[in-house]
PDB file of C-alpha atoms (C1' of nucleotides) in Angstrom:
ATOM      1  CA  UNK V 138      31.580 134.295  -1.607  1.00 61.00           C
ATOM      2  CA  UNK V 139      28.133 135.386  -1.239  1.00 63.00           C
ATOM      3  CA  UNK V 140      25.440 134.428  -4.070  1.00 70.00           C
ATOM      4  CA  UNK V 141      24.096 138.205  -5.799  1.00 86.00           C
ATOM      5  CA  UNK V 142      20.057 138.052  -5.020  1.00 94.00           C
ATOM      6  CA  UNK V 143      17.972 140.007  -7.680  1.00 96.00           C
ATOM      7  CA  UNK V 144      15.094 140.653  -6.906  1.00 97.00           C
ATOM      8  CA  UNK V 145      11.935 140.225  -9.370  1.00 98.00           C
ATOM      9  CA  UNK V 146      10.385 142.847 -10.777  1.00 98.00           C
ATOM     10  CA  UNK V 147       6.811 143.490 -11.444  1.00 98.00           C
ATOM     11  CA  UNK V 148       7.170 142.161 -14.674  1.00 98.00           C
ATOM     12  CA  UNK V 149       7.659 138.439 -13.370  1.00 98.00           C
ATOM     13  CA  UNK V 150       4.672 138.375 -11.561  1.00 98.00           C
ATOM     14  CA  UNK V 151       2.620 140.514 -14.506  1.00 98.00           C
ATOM     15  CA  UNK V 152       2.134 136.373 -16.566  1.00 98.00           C
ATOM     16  CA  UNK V 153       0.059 133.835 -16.117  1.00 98.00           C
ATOM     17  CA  UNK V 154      -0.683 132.240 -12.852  1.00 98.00           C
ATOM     18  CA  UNK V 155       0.197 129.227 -13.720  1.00 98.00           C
ATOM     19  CA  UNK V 156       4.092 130.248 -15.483  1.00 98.00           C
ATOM     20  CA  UNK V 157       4.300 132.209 -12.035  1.00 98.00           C
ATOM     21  CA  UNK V 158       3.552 129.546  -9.663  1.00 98.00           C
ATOM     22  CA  UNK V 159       5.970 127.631 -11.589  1.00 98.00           C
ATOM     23  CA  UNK V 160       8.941 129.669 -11.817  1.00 97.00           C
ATOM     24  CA  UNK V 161       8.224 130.991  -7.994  1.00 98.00           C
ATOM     25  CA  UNK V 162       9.877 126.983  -7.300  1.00 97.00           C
ATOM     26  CA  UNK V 163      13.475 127.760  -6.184  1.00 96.00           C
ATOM     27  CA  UNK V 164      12.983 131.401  -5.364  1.00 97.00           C
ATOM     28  CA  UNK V 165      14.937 133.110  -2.482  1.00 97.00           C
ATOM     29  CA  UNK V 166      11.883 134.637  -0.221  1.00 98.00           C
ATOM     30  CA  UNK V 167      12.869 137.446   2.046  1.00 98.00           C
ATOM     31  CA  UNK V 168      11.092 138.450   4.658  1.00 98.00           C
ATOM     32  CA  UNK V 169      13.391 140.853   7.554  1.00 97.00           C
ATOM     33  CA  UNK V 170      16.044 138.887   8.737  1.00 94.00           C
ATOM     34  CA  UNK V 171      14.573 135.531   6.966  1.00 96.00           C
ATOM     35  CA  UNK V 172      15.790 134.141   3.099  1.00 96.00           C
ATOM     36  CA  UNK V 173      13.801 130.367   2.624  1.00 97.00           C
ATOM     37  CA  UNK V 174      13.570 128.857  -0.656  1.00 97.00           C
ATOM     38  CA  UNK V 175      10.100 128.398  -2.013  1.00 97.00           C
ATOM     39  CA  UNK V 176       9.599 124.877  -2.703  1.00 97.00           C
ATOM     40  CA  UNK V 177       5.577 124.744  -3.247  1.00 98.00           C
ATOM     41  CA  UNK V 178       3.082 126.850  -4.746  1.00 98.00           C
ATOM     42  CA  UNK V 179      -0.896 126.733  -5.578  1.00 98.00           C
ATOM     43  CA  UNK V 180      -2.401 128.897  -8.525  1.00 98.00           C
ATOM     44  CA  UNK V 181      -5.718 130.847  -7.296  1.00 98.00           C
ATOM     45  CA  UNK V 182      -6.784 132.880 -10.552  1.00 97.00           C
ATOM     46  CA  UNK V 183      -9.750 134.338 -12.383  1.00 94.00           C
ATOM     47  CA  UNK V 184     -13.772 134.746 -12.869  1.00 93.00           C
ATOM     48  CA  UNK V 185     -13.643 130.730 -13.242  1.00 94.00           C
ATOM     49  CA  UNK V 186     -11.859 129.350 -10.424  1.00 97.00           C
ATOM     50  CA  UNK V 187     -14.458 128.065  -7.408  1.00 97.00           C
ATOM     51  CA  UNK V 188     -11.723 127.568  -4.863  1.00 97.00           C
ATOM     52  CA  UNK V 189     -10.538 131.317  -5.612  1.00 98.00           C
ATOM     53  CA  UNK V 190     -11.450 133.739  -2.892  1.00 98.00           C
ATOM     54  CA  UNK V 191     -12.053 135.776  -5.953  1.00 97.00           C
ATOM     55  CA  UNK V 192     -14.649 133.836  -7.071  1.00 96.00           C
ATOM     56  CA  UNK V 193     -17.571 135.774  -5.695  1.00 94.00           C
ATOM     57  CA  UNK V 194     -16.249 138.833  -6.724  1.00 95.00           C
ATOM     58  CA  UNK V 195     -14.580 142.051  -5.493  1.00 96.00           C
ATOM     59  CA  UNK V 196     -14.510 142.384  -1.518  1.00 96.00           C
ATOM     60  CA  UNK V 197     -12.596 144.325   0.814  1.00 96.00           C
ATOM     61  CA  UNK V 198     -10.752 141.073   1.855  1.00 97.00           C
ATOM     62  CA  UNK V 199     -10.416 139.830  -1.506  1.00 98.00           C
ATOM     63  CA  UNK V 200      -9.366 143.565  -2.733  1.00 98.00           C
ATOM     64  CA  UNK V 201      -5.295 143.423  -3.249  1.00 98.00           C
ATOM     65  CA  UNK V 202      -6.292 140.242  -5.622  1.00 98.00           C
ATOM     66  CA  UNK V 203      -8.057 142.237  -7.933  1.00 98.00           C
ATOM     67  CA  UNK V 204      -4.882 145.177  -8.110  1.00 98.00           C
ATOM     68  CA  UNK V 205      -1.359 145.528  -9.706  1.00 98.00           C
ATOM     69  CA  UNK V 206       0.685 142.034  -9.382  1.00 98.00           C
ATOM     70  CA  UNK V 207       3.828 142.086  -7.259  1.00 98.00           C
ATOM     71  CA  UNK V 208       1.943 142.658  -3.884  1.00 98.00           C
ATOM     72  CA  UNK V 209       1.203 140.412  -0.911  1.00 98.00           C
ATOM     73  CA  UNK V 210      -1.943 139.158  -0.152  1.00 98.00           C
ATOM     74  CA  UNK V 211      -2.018 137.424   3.626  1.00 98.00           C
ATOM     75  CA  UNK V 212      -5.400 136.536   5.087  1.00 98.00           C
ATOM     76  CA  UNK V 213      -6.264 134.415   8.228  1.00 98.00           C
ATOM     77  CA  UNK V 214      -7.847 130.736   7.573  1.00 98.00           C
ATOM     78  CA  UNK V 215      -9.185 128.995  10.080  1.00 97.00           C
ATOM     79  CA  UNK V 216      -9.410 131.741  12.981  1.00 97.00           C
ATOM     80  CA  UNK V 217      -5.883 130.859  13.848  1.00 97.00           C
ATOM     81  CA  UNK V 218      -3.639 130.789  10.724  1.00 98.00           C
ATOM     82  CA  UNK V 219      -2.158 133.271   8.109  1.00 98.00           C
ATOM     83  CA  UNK V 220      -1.835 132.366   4.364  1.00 98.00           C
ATOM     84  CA  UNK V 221       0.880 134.107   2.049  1.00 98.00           C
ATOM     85  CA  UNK V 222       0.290 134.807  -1.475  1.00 98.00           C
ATOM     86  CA  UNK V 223       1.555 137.072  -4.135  1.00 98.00           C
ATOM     87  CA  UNK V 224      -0.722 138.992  -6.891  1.00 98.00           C
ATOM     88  CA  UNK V 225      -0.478 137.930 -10.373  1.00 98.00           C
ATOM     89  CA  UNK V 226      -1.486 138.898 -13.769  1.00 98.00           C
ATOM     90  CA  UNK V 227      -2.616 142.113 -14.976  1.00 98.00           C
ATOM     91  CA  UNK V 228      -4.898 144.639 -12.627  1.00 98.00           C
ATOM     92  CA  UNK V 229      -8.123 143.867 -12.969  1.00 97.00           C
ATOM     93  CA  UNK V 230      -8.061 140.061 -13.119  1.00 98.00           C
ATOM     94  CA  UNK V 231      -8.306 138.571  -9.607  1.00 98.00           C
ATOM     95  CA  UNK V 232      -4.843 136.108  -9.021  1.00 98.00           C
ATOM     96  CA  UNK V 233      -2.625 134.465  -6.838  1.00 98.00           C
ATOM     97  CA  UNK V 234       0.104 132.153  -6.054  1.00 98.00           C
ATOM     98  CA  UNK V 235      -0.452 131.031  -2.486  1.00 98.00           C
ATOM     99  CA  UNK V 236       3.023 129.990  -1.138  1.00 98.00           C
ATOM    100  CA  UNK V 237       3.344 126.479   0.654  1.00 98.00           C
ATOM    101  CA  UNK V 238       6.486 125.592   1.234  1.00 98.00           C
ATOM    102  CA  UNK V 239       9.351 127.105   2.111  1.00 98.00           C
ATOM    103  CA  UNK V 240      13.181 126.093   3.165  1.00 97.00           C
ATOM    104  CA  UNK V 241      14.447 128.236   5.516  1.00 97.00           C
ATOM    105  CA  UNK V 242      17.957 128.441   7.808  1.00 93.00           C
ATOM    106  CA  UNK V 243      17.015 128.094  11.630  1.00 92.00           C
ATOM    107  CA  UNK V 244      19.240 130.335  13.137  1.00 85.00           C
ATOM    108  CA  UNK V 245      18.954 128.950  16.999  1.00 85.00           C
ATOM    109  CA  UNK V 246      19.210 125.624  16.047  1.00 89.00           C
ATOM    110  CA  UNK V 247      21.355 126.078  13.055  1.00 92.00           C
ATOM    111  CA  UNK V 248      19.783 124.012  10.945  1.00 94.00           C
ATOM    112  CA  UNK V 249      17.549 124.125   7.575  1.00 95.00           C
ATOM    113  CA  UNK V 250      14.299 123.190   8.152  1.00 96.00           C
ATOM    114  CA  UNK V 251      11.666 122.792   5.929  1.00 97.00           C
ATOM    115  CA  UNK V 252       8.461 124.852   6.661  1.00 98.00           C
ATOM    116  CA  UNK V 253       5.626 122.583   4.482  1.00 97.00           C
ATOM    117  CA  UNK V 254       2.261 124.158   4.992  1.00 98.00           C
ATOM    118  CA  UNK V 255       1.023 127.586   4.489  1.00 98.00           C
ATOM    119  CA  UNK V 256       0.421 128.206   8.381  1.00 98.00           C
ATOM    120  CA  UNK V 257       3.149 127.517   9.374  1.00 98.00           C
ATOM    121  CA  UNK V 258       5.419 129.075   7.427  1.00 98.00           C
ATOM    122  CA  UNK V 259       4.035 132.257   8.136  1.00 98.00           C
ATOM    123  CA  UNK V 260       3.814 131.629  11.602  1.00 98.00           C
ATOM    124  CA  UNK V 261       7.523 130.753  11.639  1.00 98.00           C
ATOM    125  CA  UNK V 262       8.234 133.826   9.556  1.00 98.00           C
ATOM    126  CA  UNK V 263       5.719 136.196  11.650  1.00 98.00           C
ATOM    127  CA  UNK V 264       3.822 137.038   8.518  1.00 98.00           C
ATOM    128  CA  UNK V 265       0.427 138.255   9.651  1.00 98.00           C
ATOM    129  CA  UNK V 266      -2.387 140.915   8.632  1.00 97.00           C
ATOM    130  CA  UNK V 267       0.039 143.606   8.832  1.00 97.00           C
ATOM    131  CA  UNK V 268       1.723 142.443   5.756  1.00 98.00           C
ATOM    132  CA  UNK V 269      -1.169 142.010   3.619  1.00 98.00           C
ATOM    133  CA  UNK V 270      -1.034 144.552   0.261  1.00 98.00           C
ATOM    134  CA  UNK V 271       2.506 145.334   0.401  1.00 98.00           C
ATOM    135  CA  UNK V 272       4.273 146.040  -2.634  1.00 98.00           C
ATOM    136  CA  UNK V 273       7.051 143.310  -2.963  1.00 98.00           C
ATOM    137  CA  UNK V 274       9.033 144.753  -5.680  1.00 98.00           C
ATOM    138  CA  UNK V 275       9.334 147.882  -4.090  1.00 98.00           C
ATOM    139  CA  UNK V 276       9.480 146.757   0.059  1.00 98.00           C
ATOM    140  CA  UNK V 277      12.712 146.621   1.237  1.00 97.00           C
ATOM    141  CA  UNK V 278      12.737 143.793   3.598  1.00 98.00           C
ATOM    142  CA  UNK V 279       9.817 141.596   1.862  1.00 98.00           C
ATOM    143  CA  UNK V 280      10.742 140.267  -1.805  1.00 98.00           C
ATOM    144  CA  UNK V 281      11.336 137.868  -3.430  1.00 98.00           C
ATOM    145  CA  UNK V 282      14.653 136.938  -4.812  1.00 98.00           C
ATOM    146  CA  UNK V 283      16.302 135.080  -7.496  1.00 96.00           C
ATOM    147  CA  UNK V 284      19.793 132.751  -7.527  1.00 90.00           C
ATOM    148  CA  UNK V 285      19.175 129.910  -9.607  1.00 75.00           C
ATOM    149  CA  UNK V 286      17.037 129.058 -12.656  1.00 69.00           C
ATOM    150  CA  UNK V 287      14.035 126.711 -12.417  1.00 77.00           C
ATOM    151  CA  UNK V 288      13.710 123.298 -10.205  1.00 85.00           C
ATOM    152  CA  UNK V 289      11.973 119.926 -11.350  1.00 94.00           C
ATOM    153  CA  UNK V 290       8.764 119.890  -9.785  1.00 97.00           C
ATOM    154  CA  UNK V 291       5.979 117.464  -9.949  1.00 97.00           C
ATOM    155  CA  UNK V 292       1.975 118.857 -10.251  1.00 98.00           C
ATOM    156  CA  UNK V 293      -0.909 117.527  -8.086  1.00 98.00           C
ATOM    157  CA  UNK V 294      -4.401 119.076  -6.858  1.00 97.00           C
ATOM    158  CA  UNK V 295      -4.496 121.709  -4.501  1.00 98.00           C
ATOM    159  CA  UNK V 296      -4.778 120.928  -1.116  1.00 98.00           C
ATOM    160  CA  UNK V 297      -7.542 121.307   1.517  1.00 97.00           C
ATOM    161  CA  UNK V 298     -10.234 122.411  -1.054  1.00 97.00           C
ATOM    162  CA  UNK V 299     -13.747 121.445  -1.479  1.00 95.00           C
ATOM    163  CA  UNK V 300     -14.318 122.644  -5.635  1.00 96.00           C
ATOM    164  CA  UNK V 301     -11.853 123.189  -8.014  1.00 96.00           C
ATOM    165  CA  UNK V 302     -10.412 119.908  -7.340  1.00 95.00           C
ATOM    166  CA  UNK V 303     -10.592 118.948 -11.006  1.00 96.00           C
ATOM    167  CA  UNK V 304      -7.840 122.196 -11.359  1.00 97.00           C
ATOM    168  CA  UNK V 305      -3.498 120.212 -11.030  1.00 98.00           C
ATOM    169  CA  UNK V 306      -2.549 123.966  -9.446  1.00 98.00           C
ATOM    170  CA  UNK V 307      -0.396 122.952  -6.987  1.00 98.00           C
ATOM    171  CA  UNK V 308       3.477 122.483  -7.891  1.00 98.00           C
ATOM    172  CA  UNK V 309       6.191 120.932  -5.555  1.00 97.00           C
ATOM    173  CA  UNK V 310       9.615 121.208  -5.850  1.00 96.00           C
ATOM    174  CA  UNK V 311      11.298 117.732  -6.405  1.00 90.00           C
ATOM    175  CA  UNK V 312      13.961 118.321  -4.554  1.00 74.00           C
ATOM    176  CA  UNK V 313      12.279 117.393  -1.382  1.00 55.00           C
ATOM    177  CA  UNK V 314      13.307 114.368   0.778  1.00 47.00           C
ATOM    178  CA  UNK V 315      10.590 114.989   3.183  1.00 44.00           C
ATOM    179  CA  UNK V 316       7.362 113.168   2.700  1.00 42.00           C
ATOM    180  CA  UNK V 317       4.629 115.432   1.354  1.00 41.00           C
ATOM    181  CA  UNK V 318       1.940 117.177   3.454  1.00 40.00           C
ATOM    182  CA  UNK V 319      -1.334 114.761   3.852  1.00 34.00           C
TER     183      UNK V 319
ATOM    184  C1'  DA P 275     -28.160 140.536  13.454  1.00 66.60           C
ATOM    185  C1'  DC P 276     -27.245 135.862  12.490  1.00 66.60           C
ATOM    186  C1'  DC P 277     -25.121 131.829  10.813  1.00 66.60           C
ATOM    187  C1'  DC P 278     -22.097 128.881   8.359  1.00 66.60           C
ATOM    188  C1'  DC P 279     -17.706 127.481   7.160  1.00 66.60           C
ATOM    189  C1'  DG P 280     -12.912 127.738   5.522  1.00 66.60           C
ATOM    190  C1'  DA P 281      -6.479 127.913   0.320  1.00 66.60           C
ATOM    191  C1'  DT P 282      -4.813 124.635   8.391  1.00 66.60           C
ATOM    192  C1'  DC P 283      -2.513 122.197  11.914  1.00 66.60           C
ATOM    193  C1'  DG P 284      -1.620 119.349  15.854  1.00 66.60           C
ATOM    194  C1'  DT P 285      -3.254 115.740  18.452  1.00 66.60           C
ATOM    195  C1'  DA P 286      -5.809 111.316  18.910  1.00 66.60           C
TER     196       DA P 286
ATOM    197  C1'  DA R 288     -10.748 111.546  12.651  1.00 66.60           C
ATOM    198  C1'  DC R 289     -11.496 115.768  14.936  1.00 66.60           C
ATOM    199  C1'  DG R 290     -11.448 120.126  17.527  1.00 66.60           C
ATOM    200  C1'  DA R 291      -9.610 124.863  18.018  1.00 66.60           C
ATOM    201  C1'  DT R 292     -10.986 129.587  16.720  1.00 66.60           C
ATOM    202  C1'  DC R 293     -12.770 133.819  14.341  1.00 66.60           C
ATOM    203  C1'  DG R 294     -13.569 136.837  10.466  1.00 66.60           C
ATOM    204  C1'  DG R 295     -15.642 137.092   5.923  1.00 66.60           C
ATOM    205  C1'  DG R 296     -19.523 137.063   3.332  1.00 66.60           C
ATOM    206  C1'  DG R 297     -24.121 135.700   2.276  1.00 66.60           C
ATOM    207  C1'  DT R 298     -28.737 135.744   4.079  1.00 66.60           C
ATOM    208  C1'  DT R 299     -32.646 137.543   7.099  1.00 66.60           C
TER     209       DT R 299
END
DNA sequence: ACCCCGATCGTA
DNA sequence: ACGATCGGGGTT
């Protein structure tokens, strides 16, 4: 018997960052042929945040952040990796949830693996530039989907930033038995 | 035109 | 602990 998957709606993503990167914990994430379960999030948001690529304003880059929520924002890091995040909040304020961790079905080996790190879960998934500013709620093979209610999590720092370390915007899903990343 | 450096990851 | 790798964004 196979689980129903709704999909969220703009409205879900249309809160605070914060309620959003929250709730995004236990999500079904699909992506073409792909459905992982998001089990870690970071909040990027507002005029206030340093580590926000937002931060410094409106760019062309930075663009989809400042728009409608419910769309993808994916942006390379590093020269070689690919970041996924989804918009938040109302148009006009600059937000994210940058998605970190993901639980995913490995079709060739059969196997759930867990995908912890934002490059490498959208290297796995084949997310790249191409993807950047779609509409979520409306795509039909990128969404995001919902099967359960909410997971225990636990709240830390975010990870791999210089400023806006004073900021407990990252959430992990408690249900991991893997160690976390660094 | 130039330069610095990053929301990372794999290897050492 | 460090190098790979390159585009964004600020500065000249």
């Amino acid at each position: 018997m196979k689980k129903t998957l709704k999909r969220l709606k703009r409205d879900f993503f249309n809160r605070s960052t914060l309620t959003v990167a929250k709730e995004l914990l236990g999500k079904v994430l699909v992506f073409n042929d792909y459905q992982g379960v998001i089990t870690e999030t970071e909040a990027y948001m507002g005029f206030d945040d340093p580590a926000s690529h937002a931060f410094r304003g409106k760019t062309k880059r930075t663009e989809v952040m400042f728009g409608k929520p419910g769309f993808s924002y994916v942006y390379l890091i590093y020269g070689m990796y690919y970041c996924l995040n989804f918009v938040t909040e109302e148009e006009g304020f600059p937000a994210a949830v940058l998605i970190r961790g993901l639980r995913v079905f490995d079709p060739k080996t059969q196997k759930e693996i867990h995908l912890n790190g934002p490059g490498k879960l959208c290297r796995y998934l084949g997310i790249t530039r191409e993807h950047n500013a779609i509409d979520i709620v409306r795509d039909k093979h990128f969404y995001v989907g919902c099967i359960r209610q909410s997971m225990q999590f636990k709240t830390t720092p975010r990870i791999g930033i210089k400023v806006g370390q004073d900021k407990p915007w990252r959430f992990v899903s408690e249900e991991l038995k893997e160690r976390n990343p660094k």
